[in-house]
Amino acid sequence: MNSIQRLLPEADRLVEPFIGAGSVFLNTDYPEYLLCDINKDLINLYKILQTQPDEYITQARRLFDASNNVQEVYLRHRKAFNDAQNPFQRSLYFLYLNRFGYNGLCRYNQSGIFNVPFGRYKKPYFPEKELWFFAEKAQRATFVCTDYRQVFTCLKPGDAVYCD
């Protein structure tokens, strides 16, 4: 991250067409951010965390109970995620699947079904401190679910763009 930070110019806004986990966003200090990704579940989680951090973190914490760290329960939650229509509920399961699934992967099949297997971790870490930090910093961000090509049409003078 130190190497990346040294290369980033001063700017009014940092634009990331591929935010992913948000490492660059979380480790820089721009006045404004345009943060994009093609993964609608990821962007949905970020928007909910930005606008409803208290409720989101409280409910997400409940999923990090030892009783949820069992393959059968994981598979039920994965099915519930794939069936979910409610964006808030889906975002809770998305975080759970990321932390309890194999190697933190995010993978969908051609039908759009999340299909990462159970991770078999002793005690998945609930990233509460990190979620609060993200929620606070997200107040300077706009999150958009879009293709990177569309992001480039939104650039304006004073933007710095980070692509990885």
PDB file of C-alpha atoms in Angstrom:
ATOM      1  CA  MET A   1       0.000   0.000   0.000  1.00  0.00           C
ATOM      2  CA  ASN A   2       2.879   2.399   0.702  1.00  0.00           C
ATOM      3  CA  SER A   3       4.147   1.984  -2.860  1.00  0.00           C
ATOM      4  CA  ILE A   4       0.700   2.676  -4.284  1.00  0.00           C
ATOM      5  CA  GLN A   5       0.172   5.725  -2.072  1.00  0.00           C
ATOM      6  CA  ARG A   6       3.429   7.277  -3.279  1.00  0.00           C
ATOM      7  CA  LEU A   7       2.259   6.990  -6.889  1.00  0.00           C
ATOM      8  CA  LEU A   8      -1.205   8.477  -6.417  1.00  0.00           C
ATOM      9  CA  PRO A   9      -1.450  12.166  -7.273  1.00  0.00           C
ATOM     10  CA  GLU A  10      -3.250  14.816  -5.269  1.00  0.00           C
ATOM     11  CA  ALA A  11      -6.778  15.166  -6.623  1.00  0.00           C
ATOM     12  CA  ASP A  12     -10.279  16.321  -5.793  1.00  0.00           C
ATOM     13  CA  ARG A  13     -11.641  12.804  -6.153  1.00  0.00           C
ATOM     14  CA  LEU A  14     -10.249   9.287  -6.345  1.00  0.00           C
ATOM     15  CA  VAL A  15     -12.069   7.063  -8.826  1.00  0.00           C
ATOM     16  CA  GLU A  16     -11.768   3.291  -8.540  1.00  0.00           C
ATOM     17  CA  PRO A  17     -13.456   1.300 -11.331  1.00  0.00           C
ATOM     18  CA  PHE A  18     -12.667  -1.961  -9.475  1.00  0.00           C
ATOM     19  CA  ILE A  19     -13.080  -1.266  -5.739  1.00  0.00           C
ATOM     20  CA  GLY A  20     -13.102  -4.899  -4.617  1.00  0.00           C
ATOM     21  CA  ALA A  21     -12.222  -4.986  -0.917  1.00  0.00           C
ATOM     22  CA  GLY A  22     -11.530  -1.245  -0.921  1.00  0.00           C
ATOM     23  CA  SER A  23      -7.922  -1.274   0.275  1.00  0.00           C
ATOM     24  CA  VAL A  24      -6.894   1.820  -1.683  1.00  0.00           C
ATOM     25  CA  PHE A  25     -10.032   3.698  -0.638  1.00  0.00           C
ATOM     26  CA  LEU A  26      -9.502   2.797   3.017  1.00  0.00           C
ATOM     27  CA  ASN A  27      -5.834   3.793   3.005  1.00  0.00           C
ATOM     28  CA  THR A  28      -6.016   7.148   1.225  1.00  0.00           C
ATOM     29  CA  ASP A  29      -7.436  10.524   2.174  1.00  0.00           C
ATOM     30  CA  TYR A  30      -9.162  12.180  -0.774  1.00  0.00           C
ATOM     31  CA  PRO A  31     -11.976  14.689  -0.291  1.00  0.00           C
ATOM     32  CA  GLU A  32     -14.297  12.544  -2.405  1.00  0.00           C
ATOM     33  CA  TYR A  33     -14.463   9.046  -3.904  1.00  0.00           C
ATOM     34  CA  LEU A  34     -16.262   7.411  -6.813  1.00  0.00           C
ATOM     35  CA  LEU A  35     -16.085   3.687  -6.081  1.00  0.00           C
ATOM     36  CA  CYS A  36     -17.373   1.180  -8.599  1.00  0.00           C
ATOM     37  CA  ASP A  37     -17.544  -2.526  -9.193  1.00  0.00           C
ATOM     38  CA  ILE A  38     -19.526  -4.851 -11.432  1.00  0.00           C
ATOM     39  CA  ASN A  39     -20.499  -7.018  -8.424  1.00  0.00           C
ATOM     40  CA  LYS A  40     -23.943  -5.764  -7.361  1.00  0.00           C
ATOM     41  CA  ASP A  41     -23.806  -7.642  -4.041  1.00  0.00           C
ATOM     42  CA  LEU A  42     -20.568  -5.932  -3.090  1.00  0.00           C
ATOM     43  CA  ILE A  43     -21.828  -2.454  -4.002  1.00  0.00           C
ATOM     44  CA  ASN A  44     -25.119  -3.152  -2.230  1.00  0.00           C
ATOM     45  CA  LEU A  45     -23.253  -4.104   0.953  1.00  0.00           C
ATOM     46  CA  TYR A  46     -21.190  -0.909   0.757  1.00  0.00           C
ATOM     47  CA  LYS A  47     -24.259   1.286   0.237  1.00  0.00           C
ATOM     48  CA  ILE A  48     -26.086  -0.305   3.165  1.00  0.00           C
ATOM     49  CA  LEU A  49     -23.042   0.004   5.408  1.00  0.00           C
ATOM     50  CA  GLN A  50     -22.785   3.665   4.358  1.00  0.00           C
ATOM     51  CA  THR A  51     -26.397   4.483   5.228  1.00  0.00           C
ATOM     52  CA  GLN A  52     -27.378   1.990   7.963  1.00  0.00           C
ATOM     53  CA  PRO A  53     -24.210   1.056   9.862  1.00  0.00           C
ATOM     54  CA  ASP A  54     -25.804   0.589  13.313  1.00  0.00           C
ATOM     55  CA  GLU A  55     -28.497  -1.803  12.163  1.00  0.00           C
ATOM     56  CA  TYR A  56     -26.216  -3.592   9.712  1.00  0.00           C
ATOM     57  CA  ILE A  57     -23.377  -4.240  12.173  1.00  0.00           C
ATOM     58  CA  THR A  58     -25.776  -5.315  14.930  1.00  0.00           C
ATOM     59  CA  GLN A  59     -27.482  -7.847  12.683  1.00  0.00           C
ATOM     60  CA  ALA A  60     -24.276  -9.046  11.005  1.00  0.00           C
ATOM     61  CA  ARG A  61     -22.666  -9.730  14.389  1.00  0.00           C
ATOM     62  CA  ARG A  62     -25.379 -12.340  15.077  1.00  0.00           C
ATOM     63  CA  LEU A  63     -24.227 -14.434  12.124  1.00  0.00           C
ATOM     64  CA  PHE A  64     -20.730 -14.770  13.614  1.00  0.00           C
ATOM     65  CA  ASP A  65     -21.869 -17.201  16.275  1.00  0.00           C
ATOM     66  CA  ALA A  66     -20.171 -20.599  16.599  1.00  0.00           C
ATOM     67  CA  SER A  67     -23.453 -22.291  15.665  1.00  0.00           C
ATOM     68  CA  ASN A  68     -23.129 -20.778  12.172  1.00  0.00           C
ATOM     69  CA  ASN A  69     -19.647 -22.225  11.664  1.00  0.00           C
ATOM     70  CA  VAL A  70     -20.903 -25.614  10.491  1.00  0.00           C
ATOM     71  CA  GLN A  71     -21.027 -26.779   6.890  1.00  0.00           C
ATOM     72  CA  GLU A  72     -24.751 -27.621   6.945  1.00  0.00           C
ATOM     73  CA  VAL A  73     -25.623 -24.178   8.331  1.00  0.00           C
ATOM     74  CA  TYR A  74     -23.290 -22.495   5.837  1.00  0.00           C
ATOM     75  CA  LEU A  75     -25.034 -24.289   2.977  1.00  0.00           C
ATOM     76  CA  ARG A  76     -28.454 -23.179   4.295  1.00  0.00           C
ATOM     77  CA  HIS A  77     -27.235 -19.571   4.538  1.00  0.00           C
ATOM     78  CA  ARG A  78     -25.740 -19.791   1.059  1.00  0.00           C
ATOM     79  CA  LYS A  79     -29.088 -20.975  -0.305  1.00  0.00           C
ATOM     80  CA  ALA A  80     -30.878 -18.201   1.602  1.00  0.00           C
ATOM     81  CA  PHE A  81     -28.479 -15.679   0.050  1.00  0.00           C
ATOM     82  CA  ASN A  82     -29.107 -17.027  -3.444  1.00  0.00           C
ATOM     83  CA  ASP A  83     -32.888 -16.918  -2.861  1.00  0.00           C
ATOM     84  CA  ALA A  84     -32.946 -13.530  -1.105  1.00  0.00           C
ATOM     85  CA  GLN A  85     -34.709 -10.610  -2.751  1.00  0.00           C
ATOM     86  CA  ASN A  86     -34.346  -8.162   0.157  1.00  0.00           C
ATOM     87  CA  PRO A  87     -31.131  -6.132  -0.362  1.00  0.00           C
ATOM     88  CA  PHE A  88     -30.456  -5.723   3.367  1.00  0.00           C
ATOM     89  CA  GLN A  89     -30.824  -9.443   4.104  1.00  0.00           C
ATOM     90  CA  ARG A  90     -28.746 -10.319   1.060  1.00  0.00           C
ATOM     91  CA  SER A  91     -25.949  -7.979   2.246  1.00  0.00           C
ATOM     92  CA  LEU A  92     -25.852  -9.698   5.653  1.00  0.00           C
ATOM     93  CA  TYR A  93     -25.469 -13.088   4.035  1.00  0.00           C
ATOM     94  CA  PHE A  94     -22.868 -11.698   1.637  1.00  0.00           C
ATOM     95  CA  LEU A  95     -20.577 -10.704   4.523  1.00  0.00           C
ATOM     96  CA  TYR A  96     -21.189 -14.029   6.258  1.00  0.00           C
ATOM     97  CA  LEU A  97     -20.379 -15.998   3.095  1.00  0.00           C
ATOM     98  CA  ASN A  98     -17.214 -13.984   2.565  1.00  0.00           C
ATOM     99  CA  ARG A  99     -15.937 -14.733   6.064  1.00  0.00           C
ATOM    100  CA  PHE A 100     -17.124 -18.349   6.419  1.00  0.00           C
ATOM    101  CA  GLY A 101     -16.633 -19.456   2.803  1.00  0.00           C
ATOM    102  CA  TYR A 102     -13.519 -21.036   1.390  1.00  0.00           C
ATOM    103  CA  ASN A 103     -10.564 -18.643   1.204  1.00  0.00           C
ATOM    104  CA  GLY A 104     -12.769 -15.528   1.203  1.00  0.00           C
ATOM    105  CA  LEU A 105     -13.719 -16.196  -2.407  1.00  0.00           C
ATOM    106  CA  CYS A 106     -16.633 -14.602  -4.187  1.00  0.00           C
ATOM    107  CA  ARG A 107     -17.738 -16.767  -7.079  1.00  0.00           C
ATOM    108  CA  TYR A 108     -20.980 -17.152  -9.003  1.00  0.00           C
ATOM    109  CA  ASN A 109     -21.848 -19.744 -11.626  1.00  0.00           C
ATOM    110  CA  GLN A 110     -23.202 -18.814 -15.063  1.00  0.00           C
ATOM    111  CA  SER A 111     -26.728 -18.716 -13.641  1.00  0.00           C
ATOM    112  CA  GLY A 112     -25.669 -16.114 -11.053  1.00  0.00           C
ATOM    113  CA  ILE A 113     -25.711 -18.558  -8.147  1.00  0.00           C
ATOM    114  CA  PHE A 114     -23.075 -17.994  -5.448  1.00  0.00           C
ATOM    115  CA  ASN A 115     -21.293 -21.335  -5.142  1.00  0.00           C
ATOM    116  CA  VAL A 116     -18.237 -20.976  -2.888  1.00  0.00           C
ATOM    117  CA  PRO A 117     -17.828 -24.012  -0.586  1.00  0.00           C
ATOM    118  CA  PHE A 118     -17.615 -23.892   3.215  1.00  0.00           C
ATOM    119  CA  GLY A 119     -14.263 -22.663   4.532  1.00  0.00           C
ATOM    120  CA  ARG A 120     -13.760 -24.778   7.673  1.00  0.00           C
ATOM    121  CA  TYR A 121     -12.211 -22.006   9.788  1.00  0.00           C
ATOM    122  CA  LYS A 122     -11.868 -22.450  13.558  1.00  0.00           C
ATOM    123  CA  LYS A 123     -13.401 -19.072  14.372  1.00  0.00           C
ATOM    124  CA  PRO A 124     -14.160 -16.644  11.547  1.00  0.00           C
ATOM    125  CA  TYR A 125     -13.307 -13.088  12.519  1.00  0.00           C
ATOM    126  CA  PHE A 126     -16.109 -10.548  12.735  1.00  0.00           C
ATOM    127  CA  PRO A 127     -14.586  -7.335  11.344  1.00  0.00           C
ATOM    128  CA  GLU A 128     -16.589  -4.917  13.498  1.00  0.00           C
ATOM    129  CA  LYS A 129     -13.894  -2.273  13.861  1.00  0.00           C
ATOM    130  CA  GLU A 130     -13.221  -2.390  10.119  1.00  0.00           C
ATOM    131  CA  LEU A 131     -16.943  -2.112   9.302  1.00  0.00           C
ATOM    132  CA  TRP A 132     -17.268   1.005  11.481  1.00  0.00           C
ATOM    133  CA  PHE A 133     -14.202   2.555   9.866  1.00  0.00           C
ATOM    134  CA  PHE A 134     -15.566   1.790   6.405  1.00  0.00           C
ATOM    135  CA  ALA A 135     -19.001   3.216   7.278  1.00  0.00           C
ATOM    136  CA  GLU A 136     -17.471   6.453   8.527  1.00  0.00           C
ATOM    137  CA  LYS A 137     -15.153   6.895   5.561  1.00  0.00           C
ATOM    138  CA  ALA A 138     -17.950   5.965   3.129  1.00  0.00           C
ATOM    139  CA  GLN A 139     -19.628   9.278   3.915  1.00  0.00           C
ATOM    140  CA  ARG A 140     -17.264  10.814   1.333  1.00  0.00           C
ATOM    141  CA  ALA A 141     -17.998   8.165  -1.284  1.00  0.00           C
ATOM    142  CA  THR A 142     -20.422   7.427  -4.063  1.00  0.00           C
ATOM    143  CA  PHE A 143     -20.821   3.723  -4.797  1.00  0.00           C
ATOM    144  CA  VAL A 144     -21.926   2.624  -8.259  1.00  0.00           C
ATOM    145  CA  CYS A 145     -22.482  -0.841  -9.677  1.00  0.00           C
ATOM    146  CA  THR A 146     -21.263  -0.512 -13.233  1.00  0.00           C
ATOM    147  CA  ASP A 147     -18.848  -1.757 -15.826  1.00  0.00           C
ATOM    148  CA  TYR A 148     -15.435  -0.098 -15.805  1.00  0.00           C
ATOM    149  CA  ARG A 149     -15.994   1.315 -19.293  1.00  0.00           C
ATOM    150  CA  GLN A 150     -18.965   3.300 -18.013  1.00  0.00           C
ATOM    151  CA  VAL A 151     -16.851   4.630 -15.136  1.00  0.00           C
ATOM    152  CA  PHE A 152     -14.474   6.279 -17.590  1.00  0.00           C
ATOM    153  CA  THR A 153     -17.365   8.290 -19.067  1.00  0.00           C
ATOM    154  CA  CYS A 154     -17.962   9.809 -15.592  1.00  0.00           C
ATOM    155  CA  LEU A 155     -14.461  11.230 -15.150  1.00  0.00           C
ATOM    156  CA  LYS A 156     -14.013  14.942 -14.702  1.00  0.00           C
ATOM    157  CA  PRO A 157     -11.050  17.304 -14.346  1.00  0.00           C
ATOM    158  CA  GLY A 158      -9.412  16.908 -10.942  1.00  0.00           C
ATOM    159  CA  ASP A 159      -9.981  13.146 -10.740  1.00  0.00           C
ATOM    160  CA  ALA A 160      -7.292  10.590 -10.031  1.00  0.00           C
ATOM    161  CA  VAL A 161      -8.041   7.076 -11.246  1.00  0.00           C
ATOM    162  CA  TYR A 162      -6.707   3.923  -9.645  1.00  0.00           C
ATOM    163  CA  CYS A 163      -7.115   0.680 -11.585  1.00  0.00           C
ATOM    164  CA  ASP A 164      -5.727  -2.649 -10.397  1.00  0.00           C
TER     165      ASP A 164
END
